[in-house]
Coordinates of C-alpha atoms in Angstrom, one line a residue:
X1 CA 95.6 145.4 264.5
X2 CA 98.2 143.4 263.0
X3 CA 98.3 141.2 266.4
X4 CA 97.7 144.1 268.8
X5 CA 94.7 144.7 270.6
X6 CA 92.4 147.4 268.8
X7 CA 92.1 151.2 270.4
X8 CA 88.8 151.9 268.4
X9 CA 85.4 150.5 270.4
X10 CA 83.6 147.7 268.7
X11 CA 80.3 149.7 268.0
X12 CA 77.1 149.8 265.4
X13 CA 78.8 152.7 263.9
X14 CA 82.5 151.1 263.1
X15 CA 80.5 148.1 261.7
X16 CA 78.6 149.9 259.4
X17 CA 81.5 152.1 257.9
X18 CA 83.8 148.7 257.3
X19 CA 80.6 147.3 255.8
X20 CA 80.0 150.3 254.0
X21 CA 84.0 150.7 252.6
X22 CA 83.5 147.1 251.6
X23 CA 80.7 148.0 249.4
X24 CA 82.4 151.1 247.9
X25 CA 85.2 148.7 246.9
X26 CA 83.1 146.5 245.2
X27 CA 81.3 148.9 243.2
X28 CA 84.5 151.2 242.0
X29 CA 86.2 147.4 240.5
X30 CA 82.6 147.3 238.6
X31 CA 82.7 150.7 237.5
X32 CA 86.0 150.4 236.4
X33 CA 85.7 147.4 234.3
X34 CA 82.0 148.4 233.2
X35 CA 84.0 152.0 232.0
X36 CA 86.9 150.0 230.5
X37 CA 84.6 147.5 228.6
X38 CA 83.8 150.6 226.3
X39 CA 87.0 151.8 225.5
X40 CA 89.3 148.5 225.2
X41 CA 91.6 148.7 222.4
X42 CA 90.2 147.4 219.3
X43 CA 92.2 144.7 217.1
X44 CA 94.4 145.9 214.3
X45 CA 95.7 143.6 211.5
X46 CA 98.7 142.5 209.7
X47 CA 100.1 139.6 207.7
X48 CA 100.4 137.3 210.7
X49 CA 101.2 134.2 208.6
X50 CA 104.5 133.8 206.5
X51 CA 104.1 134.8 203.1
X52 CA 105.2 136.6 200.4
X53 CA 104.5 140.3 200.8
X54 CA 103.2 141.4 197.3
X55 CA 104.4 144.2 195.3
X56 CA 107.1 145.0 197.2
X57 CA 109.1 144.0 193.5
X58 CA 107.3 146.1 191.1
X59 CA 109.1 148.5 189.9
X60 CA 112.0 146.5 191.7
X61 CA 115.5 146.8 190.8
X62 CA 117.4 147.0 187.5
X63 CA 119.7 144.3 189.0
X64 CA 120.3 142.6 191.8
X65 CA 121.6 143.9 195.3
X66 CA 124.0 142.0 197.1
X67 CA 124.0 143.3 201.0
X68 CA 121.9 145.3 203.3
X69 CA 122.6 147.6 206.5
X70 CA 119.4 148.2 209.0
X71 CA 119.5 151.8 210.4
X72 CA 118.6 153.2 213.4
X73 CA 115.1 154.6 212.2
X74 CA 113.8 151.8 210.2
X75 CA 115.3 152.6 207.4
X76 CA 117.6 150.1 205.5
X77 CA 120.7 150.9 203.1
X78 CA 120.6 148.7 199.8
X79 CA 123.5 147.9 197.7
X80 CA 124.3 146.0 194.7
X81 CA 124.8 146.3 191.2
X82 CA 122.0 148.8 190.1
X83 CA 121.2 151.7 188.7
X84 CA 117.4 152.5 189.6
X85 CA 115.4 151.5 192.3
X86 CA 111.9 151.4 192.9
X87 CA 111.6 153.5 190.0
X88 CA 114.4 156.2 191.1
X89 CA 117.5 156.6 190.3
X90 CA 120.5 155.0 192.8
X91 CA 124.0 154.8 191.6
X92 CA 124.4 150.9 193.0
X93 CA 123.2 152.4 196.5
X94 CA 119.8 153.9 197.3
X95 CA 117.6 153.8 201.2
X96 CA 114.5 151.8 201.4
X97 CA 111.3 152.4 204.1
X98 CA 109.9 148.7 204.8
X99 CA 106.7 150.4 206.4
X100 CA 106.5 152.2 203.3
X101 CA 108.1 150.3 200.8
X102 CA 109.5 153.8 199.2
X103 CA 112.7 153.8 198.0
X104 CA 115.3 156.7 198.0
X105 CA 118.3 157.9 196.6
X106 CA 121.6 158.4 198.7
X107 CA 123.1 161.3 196.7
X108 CA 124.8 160.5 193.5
X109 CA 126.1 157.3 194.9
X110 CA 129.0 155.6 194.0
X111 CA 130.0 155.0 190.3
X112 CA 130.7 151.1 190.8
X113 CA 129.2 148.1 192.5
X114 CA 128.6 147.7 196.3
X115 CA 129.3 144.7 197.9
X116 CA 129.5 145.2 202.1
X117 CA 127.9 147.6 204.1
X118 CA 128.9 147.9 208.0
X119 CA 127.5 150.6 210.1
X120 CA 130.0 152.1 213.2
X121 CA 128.7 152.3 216.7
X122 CA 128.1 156.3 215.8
X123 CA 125.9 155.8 213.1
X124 CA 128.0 156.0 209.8
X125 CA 128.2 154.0 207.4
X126 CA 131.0 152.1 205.7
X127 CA 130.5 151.3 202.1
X128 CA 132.6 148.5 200.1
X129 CA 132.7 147.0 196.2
X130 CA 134.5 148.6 193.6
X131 CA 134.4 152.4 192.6
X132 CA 136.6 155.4 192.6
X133 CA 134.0 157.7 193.9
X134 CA 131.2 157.6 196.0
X135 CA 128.8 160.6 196.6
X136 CA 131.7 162.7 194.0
X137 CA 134.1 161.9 196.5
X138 CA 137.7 160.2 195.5
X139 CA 137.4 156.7 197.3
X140 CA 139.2 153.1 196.4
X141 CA 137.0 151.2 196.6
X142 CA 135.5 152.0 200.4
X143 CA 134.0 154.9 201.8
X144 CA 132.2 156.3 204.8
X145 CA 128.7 157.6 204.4
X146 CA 127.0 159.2 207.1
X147 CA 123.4 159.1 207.1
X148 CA 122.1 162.3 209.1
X149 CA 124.1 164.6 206.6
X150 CA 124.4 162.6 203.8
X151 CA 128.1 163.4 203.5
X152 CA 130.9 160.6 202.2
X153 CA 134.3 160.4 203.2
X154 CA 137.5 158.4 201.9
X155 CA 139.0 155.6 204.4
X156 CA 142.8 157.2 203.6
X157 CA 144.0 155.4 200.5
X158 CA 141.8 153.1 200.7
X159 CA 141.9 149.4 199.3
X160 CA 143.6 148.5 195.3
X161 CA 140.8 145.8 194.3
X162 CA 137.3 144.4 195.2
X163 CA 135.8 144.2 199.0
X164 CA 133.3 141.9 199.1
X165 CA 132.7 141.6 203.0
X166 CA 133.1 143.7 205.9
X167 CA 132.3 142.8 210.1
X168 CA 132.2 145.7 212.8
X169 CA 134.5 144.2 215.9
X170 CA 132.8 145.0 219.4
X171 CA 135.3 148.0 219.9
X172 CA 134.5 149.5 216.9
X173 CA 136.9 148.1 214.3
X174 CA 135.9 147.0 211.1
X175 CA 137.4 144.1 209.3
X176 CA 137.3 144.4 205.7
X177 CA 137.7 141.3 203.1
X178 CA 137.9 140.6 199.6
X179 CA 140.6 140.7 196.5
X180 CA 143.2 143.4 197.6
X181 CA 146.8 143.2 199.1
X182 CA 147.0 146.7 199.7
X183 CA 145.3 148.9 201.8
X184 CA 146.2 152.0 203.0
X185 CA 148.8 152.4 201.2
X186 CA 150.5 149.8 202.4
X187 CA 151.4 146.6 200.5
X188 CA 151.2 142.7 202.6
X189 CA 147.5 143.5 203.6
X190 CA 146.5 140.0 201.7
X191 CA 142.7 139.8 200.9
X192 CA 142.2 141.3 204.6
X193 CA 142.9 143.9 206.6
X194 CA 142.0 146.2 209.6
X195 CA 140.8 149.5 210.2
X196 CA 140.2 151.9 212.9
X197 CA 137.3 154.6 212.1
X198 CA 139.1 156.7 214.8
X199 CA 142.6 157.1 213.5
X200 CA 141.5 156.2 210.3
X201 CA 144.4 153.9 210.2
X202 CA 144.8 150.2 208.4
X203 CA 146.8 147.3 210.0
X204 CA 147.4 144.2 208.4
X205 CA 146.0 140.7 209.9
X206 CA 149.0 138.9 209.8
X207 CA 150.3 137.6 206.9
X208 CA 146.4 137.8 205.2
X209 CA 145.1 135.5 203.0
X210 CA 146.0 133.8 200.1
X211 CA 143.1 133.8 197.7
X212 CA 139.9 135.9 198.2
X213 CA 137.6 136.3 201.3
X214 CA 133.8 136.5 200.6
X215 CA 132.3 136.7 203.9
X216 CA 132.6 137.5 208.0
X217 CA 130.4 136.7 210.9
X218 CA 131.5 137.7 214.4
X219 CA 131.5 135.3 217.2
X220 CA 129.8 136.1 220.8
X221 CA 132.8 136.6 222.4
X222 CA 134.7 138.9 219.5
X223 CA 136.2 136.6 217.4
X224 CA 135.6 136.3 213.8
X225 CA 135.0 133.2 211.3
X226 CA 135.9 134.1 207.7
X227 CA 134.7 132.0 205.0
X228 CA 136.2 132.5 201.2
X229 CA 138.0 130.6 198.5
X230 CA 141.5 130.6 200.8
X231 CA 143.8 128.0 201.8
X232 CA 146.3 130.0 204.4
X233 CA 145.0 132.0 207.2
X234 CA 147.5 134.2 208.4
X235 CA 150.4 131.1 207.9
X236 CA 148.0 128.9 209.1
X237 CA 147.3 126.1 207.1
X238 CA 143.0 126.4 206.4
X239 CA 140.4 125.1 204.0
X240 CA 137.9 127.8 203.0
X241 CA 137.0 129.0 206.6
X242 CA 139.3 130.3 209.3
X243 CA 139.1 132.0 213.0
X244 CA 140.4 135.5 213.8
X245 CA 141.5 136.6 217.1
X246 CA 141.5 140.3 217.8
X247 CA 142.9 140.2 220.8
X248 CA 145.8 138.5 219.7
X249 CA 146.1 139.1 216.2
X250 CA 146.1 135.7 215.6
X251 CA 144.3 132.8 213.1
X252 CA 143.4 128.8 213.6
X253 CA 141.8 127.0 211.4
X254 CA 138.2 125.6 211.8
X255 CA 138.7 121.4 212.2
X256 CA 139.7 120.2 209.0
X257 CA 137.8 123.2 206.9
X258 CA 135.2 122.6 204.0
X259 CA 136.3 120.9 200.2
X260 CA 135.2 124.0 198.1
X261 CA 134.3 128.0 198.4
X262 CA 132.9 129.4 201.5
X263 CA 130.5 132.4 200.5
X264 CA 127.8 133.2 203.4
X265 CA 127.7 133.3 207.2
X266 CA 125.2 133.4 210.3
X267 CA 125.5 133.1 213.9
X268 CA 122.4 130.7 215.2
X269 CA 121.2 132.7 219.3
X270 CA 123.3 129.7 220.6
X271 CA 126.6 130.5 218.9
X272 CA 126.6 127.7 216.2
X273 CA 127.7 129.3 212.9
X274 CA 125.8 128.2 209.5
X275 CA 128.4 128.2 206.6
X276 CA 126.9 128.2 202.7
X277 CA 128.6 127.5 199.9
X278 CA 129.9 125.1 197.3
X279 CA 131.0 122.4 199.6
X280 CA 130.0 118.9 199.5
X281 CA 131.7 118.1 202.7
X282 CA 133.0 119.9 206.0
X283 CA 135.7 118.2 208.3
X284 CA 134.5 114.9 208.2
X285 CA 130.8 115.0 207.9
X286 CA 129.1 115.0 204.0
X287 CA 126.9 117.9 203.7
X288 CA 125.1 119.3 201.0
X289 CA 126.1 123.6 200.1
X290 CA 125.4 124.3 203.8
X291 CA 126.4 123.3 207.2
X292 CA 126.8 124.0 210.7
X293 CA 129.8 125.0 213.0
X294 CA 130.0 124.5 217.0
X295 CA 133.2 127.1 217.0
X296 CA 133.5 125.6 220.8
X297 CA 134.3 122.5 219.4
X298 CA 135.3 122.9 216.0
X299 CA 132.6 120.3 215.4
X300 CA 130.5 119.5 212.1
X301 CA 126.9 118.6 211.0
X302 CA 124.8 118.5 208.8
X303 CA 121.7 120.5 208.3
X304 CA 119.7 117.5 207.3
X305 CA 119.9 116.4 203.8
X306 CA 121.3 119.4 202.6
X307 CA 120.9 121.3 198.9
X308 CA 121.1 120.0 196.1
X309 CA 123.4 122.5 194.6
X310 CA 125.2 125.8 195.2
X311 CA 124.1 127.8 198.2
X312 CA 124.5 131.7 198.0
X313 CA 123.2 133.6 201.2
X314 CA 121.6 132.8 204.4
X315 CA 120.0 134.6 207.3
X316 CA 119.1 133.8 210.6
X317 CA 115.4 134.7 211.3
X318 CA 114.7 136.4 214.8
X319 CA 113.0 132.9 216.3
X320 CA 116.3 131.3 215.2
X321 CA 115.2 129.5 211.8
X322 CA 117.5 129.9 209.5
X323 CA 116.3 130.8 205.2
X324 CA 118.4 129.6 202.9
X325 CA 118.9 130.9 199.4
X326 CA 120.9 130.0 196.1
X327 CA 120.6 127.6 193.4
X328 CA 118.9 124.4 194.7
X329 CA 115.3 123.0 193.4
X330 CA 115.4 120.8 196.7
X331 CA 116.2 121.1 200.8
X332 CA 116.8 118.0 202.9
X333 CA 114.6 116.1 200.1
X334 CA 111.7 118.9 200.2
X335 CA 110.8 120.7 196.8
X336 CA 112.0 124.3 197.1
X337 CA 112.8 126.7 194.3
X338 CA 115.8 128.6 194.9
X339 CA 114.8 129.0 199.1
X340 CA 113.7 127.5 202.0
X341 CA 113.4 127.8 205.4
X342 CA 115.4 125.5 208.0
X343 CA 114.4 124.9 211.4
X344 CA 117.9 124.0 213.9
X345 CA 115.5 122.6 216.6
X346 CA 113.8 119.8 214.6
X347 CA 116.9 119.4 211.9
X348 CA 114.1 120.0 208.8
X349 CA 113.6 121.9 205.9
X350 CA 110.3 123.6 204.2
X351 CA 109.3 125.8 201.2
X352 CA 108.5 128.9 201.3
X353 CA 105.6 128.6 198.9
X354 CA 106.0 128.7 195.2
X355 CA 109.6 130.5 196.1
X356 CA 111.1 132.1 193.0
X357 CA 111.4 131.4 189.3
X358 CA 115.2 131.5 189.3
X359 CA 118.5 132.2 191.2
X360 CA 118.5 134.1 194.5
X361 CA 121.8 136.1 195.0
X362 CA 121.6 137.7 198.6
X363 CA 119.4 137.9 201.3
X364 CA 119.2 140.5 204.1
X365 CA 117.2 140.8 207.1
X366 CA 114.9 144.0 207.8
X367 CA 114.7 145.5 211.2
X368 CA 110.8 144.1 211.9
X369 CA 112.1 140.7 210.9
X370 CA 111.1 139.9 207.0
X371 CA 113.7 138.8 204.6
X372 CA 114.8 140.9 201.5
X373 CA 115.7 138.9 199.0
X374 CA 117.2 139.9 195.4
X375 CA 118.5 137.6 192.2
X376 CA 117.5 137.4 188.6
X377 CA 114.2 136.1 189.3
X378 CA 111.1 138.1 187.7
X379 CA 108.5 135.6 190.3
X380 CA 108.4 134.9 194.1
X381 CA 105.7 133.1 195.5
X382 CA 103.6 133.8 192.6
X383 CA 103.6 137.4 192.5
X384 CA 105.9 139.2 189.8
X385 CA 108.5 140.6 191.5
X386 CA 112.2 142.5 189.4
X387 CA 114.9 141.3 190.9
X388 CA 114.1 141.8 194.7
X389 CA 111.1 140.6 196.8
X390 CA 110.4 140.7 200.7
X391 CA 109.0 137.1 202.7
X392 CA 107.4 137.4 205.8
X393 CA 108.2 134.7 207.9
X394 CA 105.9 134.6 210.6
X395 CA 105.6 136.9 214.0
X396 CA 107.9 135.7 216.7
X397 CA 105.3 134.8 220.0
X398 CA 104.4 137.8 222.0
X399 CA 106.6 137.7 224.9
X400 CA 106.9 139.7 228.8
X401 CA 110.3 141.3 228.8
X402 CA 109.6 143.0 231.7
X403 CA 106.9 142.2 234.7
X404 CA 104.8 144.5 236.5
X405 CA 106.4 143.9 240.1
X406 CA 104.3 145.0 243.4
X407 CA 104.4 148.5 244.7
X408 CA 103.9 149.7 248.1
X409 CA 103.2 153.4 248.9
X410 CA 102.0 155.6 251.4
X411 CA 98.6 157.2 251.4
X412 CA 97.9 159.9 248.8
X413 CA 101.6 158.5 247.3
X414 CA 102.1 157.4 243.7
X415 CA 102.5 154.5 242.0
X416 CA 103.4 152.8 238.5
X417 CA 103.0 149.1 237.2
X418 CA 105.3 148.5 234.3
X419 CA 105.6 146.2 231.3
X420 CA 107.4 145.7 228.2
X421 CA 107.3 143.1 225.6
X422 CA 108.9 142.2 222.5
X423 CA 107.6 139.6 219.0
X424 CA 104.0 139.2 218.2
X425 CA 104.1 141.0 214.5
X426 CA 104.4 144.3 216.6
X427 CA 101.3 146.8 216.8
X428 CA 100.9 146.3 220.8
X429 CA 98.1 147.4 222.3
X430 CA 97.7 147.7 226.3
X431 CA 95.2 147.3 228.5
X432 CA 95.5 147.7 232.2
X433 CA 93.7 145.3 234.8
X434 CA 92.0 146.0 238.1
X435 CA 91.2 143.0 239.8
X436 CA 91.4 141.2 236.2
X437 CA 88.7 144.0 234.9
X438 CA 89.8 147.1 232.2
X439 CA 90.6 150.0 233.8
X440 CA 89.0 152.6 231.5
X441 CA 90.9 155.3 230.7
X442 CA 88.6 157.9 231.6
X443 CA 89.1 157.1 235.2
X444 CA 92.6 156.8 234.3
X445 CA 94.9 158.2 231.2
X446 CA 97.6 155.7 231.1
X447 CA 95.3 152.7 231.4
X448 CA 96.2 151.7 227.8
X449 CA 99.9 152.9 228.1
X450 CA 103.1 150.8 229.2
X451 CA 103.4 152.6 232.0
X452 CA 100.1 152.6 234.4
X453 CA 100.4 155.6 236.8
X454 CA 98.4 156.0 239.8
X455 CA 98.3 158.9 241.8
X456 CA 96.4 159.8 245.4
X457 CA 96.6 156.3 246.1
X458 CA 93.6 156.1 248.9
X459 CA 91.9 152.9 249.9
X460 CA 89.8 152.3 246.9
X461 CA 92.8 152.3 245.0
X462 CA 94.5 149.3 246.6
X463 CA 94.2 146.0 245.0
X464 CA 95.6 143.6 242.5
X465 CA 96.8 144.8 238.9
X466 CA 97.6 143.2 236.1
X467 CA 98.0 144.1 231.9
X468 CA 96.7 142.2 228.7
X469 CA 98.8 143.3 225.6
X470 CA 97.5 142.4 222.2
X471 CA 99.9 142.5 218.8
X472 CA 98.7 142.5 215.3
X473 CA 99.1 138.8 215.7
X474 CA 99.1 137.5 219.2
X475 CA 97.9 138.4 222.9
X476 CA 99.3 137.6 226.6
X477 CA 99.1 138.5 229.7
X478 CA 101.3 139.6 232.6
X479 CA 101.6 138.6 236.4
X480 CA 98.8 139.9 238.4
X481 CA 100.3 141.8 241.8
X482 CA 99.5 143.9 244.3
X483 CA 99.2 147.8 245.6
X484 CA 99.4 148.4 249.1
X485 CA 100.3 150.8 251.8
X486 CA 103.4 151.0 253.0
X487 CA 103.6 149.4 257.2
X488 CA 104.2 152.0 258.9
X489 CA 105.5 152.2 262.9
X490 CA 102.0 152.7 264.9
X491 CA 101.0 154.1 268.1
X492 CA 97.4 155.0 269.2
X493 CA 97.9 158.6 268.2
X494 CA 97.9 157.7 264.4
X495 CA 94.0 156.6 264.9
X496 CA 93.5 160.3 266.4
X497 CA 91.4 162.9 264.4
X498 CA 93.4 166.2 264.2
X499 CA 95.0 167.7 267.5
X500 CA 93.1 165.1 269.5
X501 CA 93.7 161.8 271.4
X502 CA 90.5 158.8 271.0
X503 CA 88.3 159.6 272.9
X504 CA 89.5 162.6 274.3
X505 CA 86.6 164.7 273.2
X506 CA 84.1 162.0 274.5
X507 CA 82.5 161.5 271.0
X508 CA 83.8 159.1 268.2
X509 CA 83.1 161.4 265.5
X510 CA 83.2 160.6 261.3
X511 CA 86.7 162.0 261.5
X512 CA 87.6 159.5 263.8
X513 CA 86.5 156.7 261.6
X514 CA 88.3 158.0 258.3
X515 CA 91.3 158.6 260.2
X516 CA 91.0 155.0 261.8
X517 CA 90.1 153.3 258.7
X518 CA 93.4 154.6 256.6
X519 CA 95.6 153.8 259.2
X520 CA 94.1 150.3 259.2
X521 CA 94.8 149.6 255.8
X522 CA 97.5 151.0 256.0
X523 CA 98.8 148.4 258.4
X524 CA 98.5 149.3 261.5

């Protein structure tokens, strides 16, 4: 075995148990699959196409909402300008269930507009715009909601005037922008300013801003782009969009900046930054309301032909389109009412349908992936919808995060085959393998589970595995590998029944031939 010379006689008997072990092999995989055949996970369905998801605006809104902040259960918090939502009442801030589409009330709210909603590494919330109170709590004009409790605090003093945009830093910071110069109490915090959840503490940003700051994406590596209606950064010389440091406390302009008001942000998977606006050109390059940003290079381009007029929010979608919204009819020469859809890998634009009958304000992505969208429109894609509607835009494909990787153990171990996968509209199914047939989970539980466990490994358990997911909108497969025994160190005793040497009784017995035939396939 394995090169050495066997210790078990060649005889009738030992040919007809391999023979026999062969067959018993054979017919377990059939059983397995014929079992599995009856119990494989049926298809479920969902809107696997993009689309406008209908009546996600009737009731609607009141008025529009201007930002969004995904939570850690599903849940999303909605700000804006409102007073009811989804037929409740929400004082400019309410929680909506996209599974559900239900809306609810966060306490009394705050008794002016929202405009910025960051959540803290813990959980809470900060909530900016402009109100004195928020949940009957004193507040200028930002607060700190927490979730779980439902309790609002103040951020000390506060900020004297609007905030219309907020970023969490990756140490937990939060940069807060809009009309103020004093926050915290303390005067020279121009338009900008820092604070630390922990101390509760404000520090100005330099020397601020000199006109008003509308938006904030961070960077990869920490740093933060500011877009707004400015034309110093911190003493720095800018045009409408400027570059924080953290680290250093420092600004730089972007290349030569854009020629008009900077109001939305996203950060493209590669690092690229789209900027919207009011622009009609950025450094060097004519664009069109929207453009993109290498921040390695402080490079421009163009997003093909651009929009036709003003553009007011943006979002990058999970597969790395990118939907723009605002006040265009057209999108690199492509009919599209008021949004559209780009895609960075081909340079092109598209409609999303029949889009909306009139302006679109803000845009926010839910946690599954669709896009929120709210403005004065009472229409989007042909379905009436008050001020707010949801677009699906498509699953991302069904991917393999993680691989099921070969497992050795010994015999009567354990072992587990893992997988994990992310896109495909969600809804995943599992179905576990066995020499490419379904392993029915009566023989085993967690055949149709992420994690397929099998214990008393013996010899008809050895083989090659592998998993089929299916999603509400796609399927795939994984990697088929194997489960073996361990190779363990032999001598001629492991091939002995109990307290006895080959042989040594003068009879090869049944026991003999078990005992043989585990440590053979076992590897010795």
């Amino acid at each position: 075995m394995n090169g050495s010379t066997s210790i078990l006689p060649s005889t009738p008997m030992v040919t007809q148990a391999l023979a026999m072990l062969r067959g018993s092999l054979e017919r377990v995989a059939f059983v397995l699959a014929l079992l599995g055949a009856f119990v494989a996970p049926s298809p479920a369905t969902a809107q696997c196409l993009p689309g406008w998801v209908p009546s996600v605006g009737t009731p609607g809104l009141n008025n529009f909402f201007t930002c969004t902040q995904p939570l850690p259960g599903g849940d999303v918090l909605v700000g804006g300008i409102f007073s009811s939502a989804g037929g409740i009442t929400a004082n400019s801030i309410a929680r909506y269930n996209p599974a559900t589409g239900a809306w609810s009330a966060v306490g009394s709210g705050t008794n002016g507009s929202v405009y910025a909603l960051a959540r803290l590494p813990g959980g809470d919330v900060i909530v900016g715009g402009v109100f004195t109170t928020a949940g009957g709590v004193p507040a200028n004009n930002i607060a700190r909601y927490n979730p779980s409790t439902g309790n609002w605090s103040a951020l000390g003093a506060g900020v004297n005037s609007f905030v219309f945009a907020m970023a969490v830093l990756p140490g937990g910071d939060v940069i807060v922008g809009g009309q103020f110069n004093n926050a915290g109490g303390s005067g020279g915090r121009n338009y900008i300013a820092r604070y630390n959840p922990s101390t509760n503490t404000w520090s100005a940003m330099g020397s601020g801003m000199d006109n008003d700051v509308y938006c904030m994406a961070v960077l990869p590596g920490g740093d933060v782009i500011v877009g707004g209606d400015f034309s110093f950064a911190g003493g720095v010389a800018v045009s409408k969009v400027a570059r924080y440091r953290p680290s250093t406390n420092t600004w730089t302009g972007v290349g030569s900046g854009v020629d008009n008001a900077v109001v939305t942000l996203g950060v493209l998977p590669g690092g690229d930054v789209v900027v919207g606006g009011s622009f009609q050109n950025a450094g060097t390059v004519a664009v069109r309301g929207i453009a993109r940003l290498n921040p390695a290079t402080n490079t421009w381009s163009a997003l093909g032909a651009g929009l036709n007029n003003f553009v007011s929010s943006v979002v990058v979608l999970l597969d790395g389109d990118v939907i723009a919204a605002g006040y265009f009819t057209a999108a690199g020469g492509v009919p599209a009412n008021f949004v559209a859809r780009y895609n960075p890998g081909s340079n092109t634009w598209s409609s999303l349908g029949s889009g909306t009958n009139a302006d679109v304000f803000y845009m926010g992505l839910l946690p599954g992936g669709d896009v929120l969208l709210s403005g004065y429109f009472t229409s989007a894609g042909g379905n009436p919808a008050t001020n707010i509607a949801r677009y699906n835009p498509g699953p991302t494909p069904l991917v393999v995060l993680v691989q099921p990787a070969p497992v050795a153990t010994t015999p009567s171990g354990t072992a587990a085959f893992t997988v994990a996968v992310e896109g495909g509209g969600g809804g995943y199914r599992y179905q576990w393998q066995y020499y490419g047939m379904p392993i029915s989970t009566l023989v085993n539980p967690t055949a149709q589970s992420p994690v397929l466990v099998l214990r008393e490994v013996q010899l008809n358990t050895l083989g090659f595995y592998s998993c089929r997911v299916d999603s509400d909108c796609d399927v795939v497969g994984t990697r088929t590998v194997e489960l073996s025994f361990v190779r363990p160190t032999c001598g001629p005793s492991d091939v002995a029944g109990p307290g006895q040497s080959p042989g040594s009784d003068g009879q090869l017995t049944a026991d003999d031939i078990i005992v043989f035939l585990n440590r053979f396939f076992a590897g010795c």
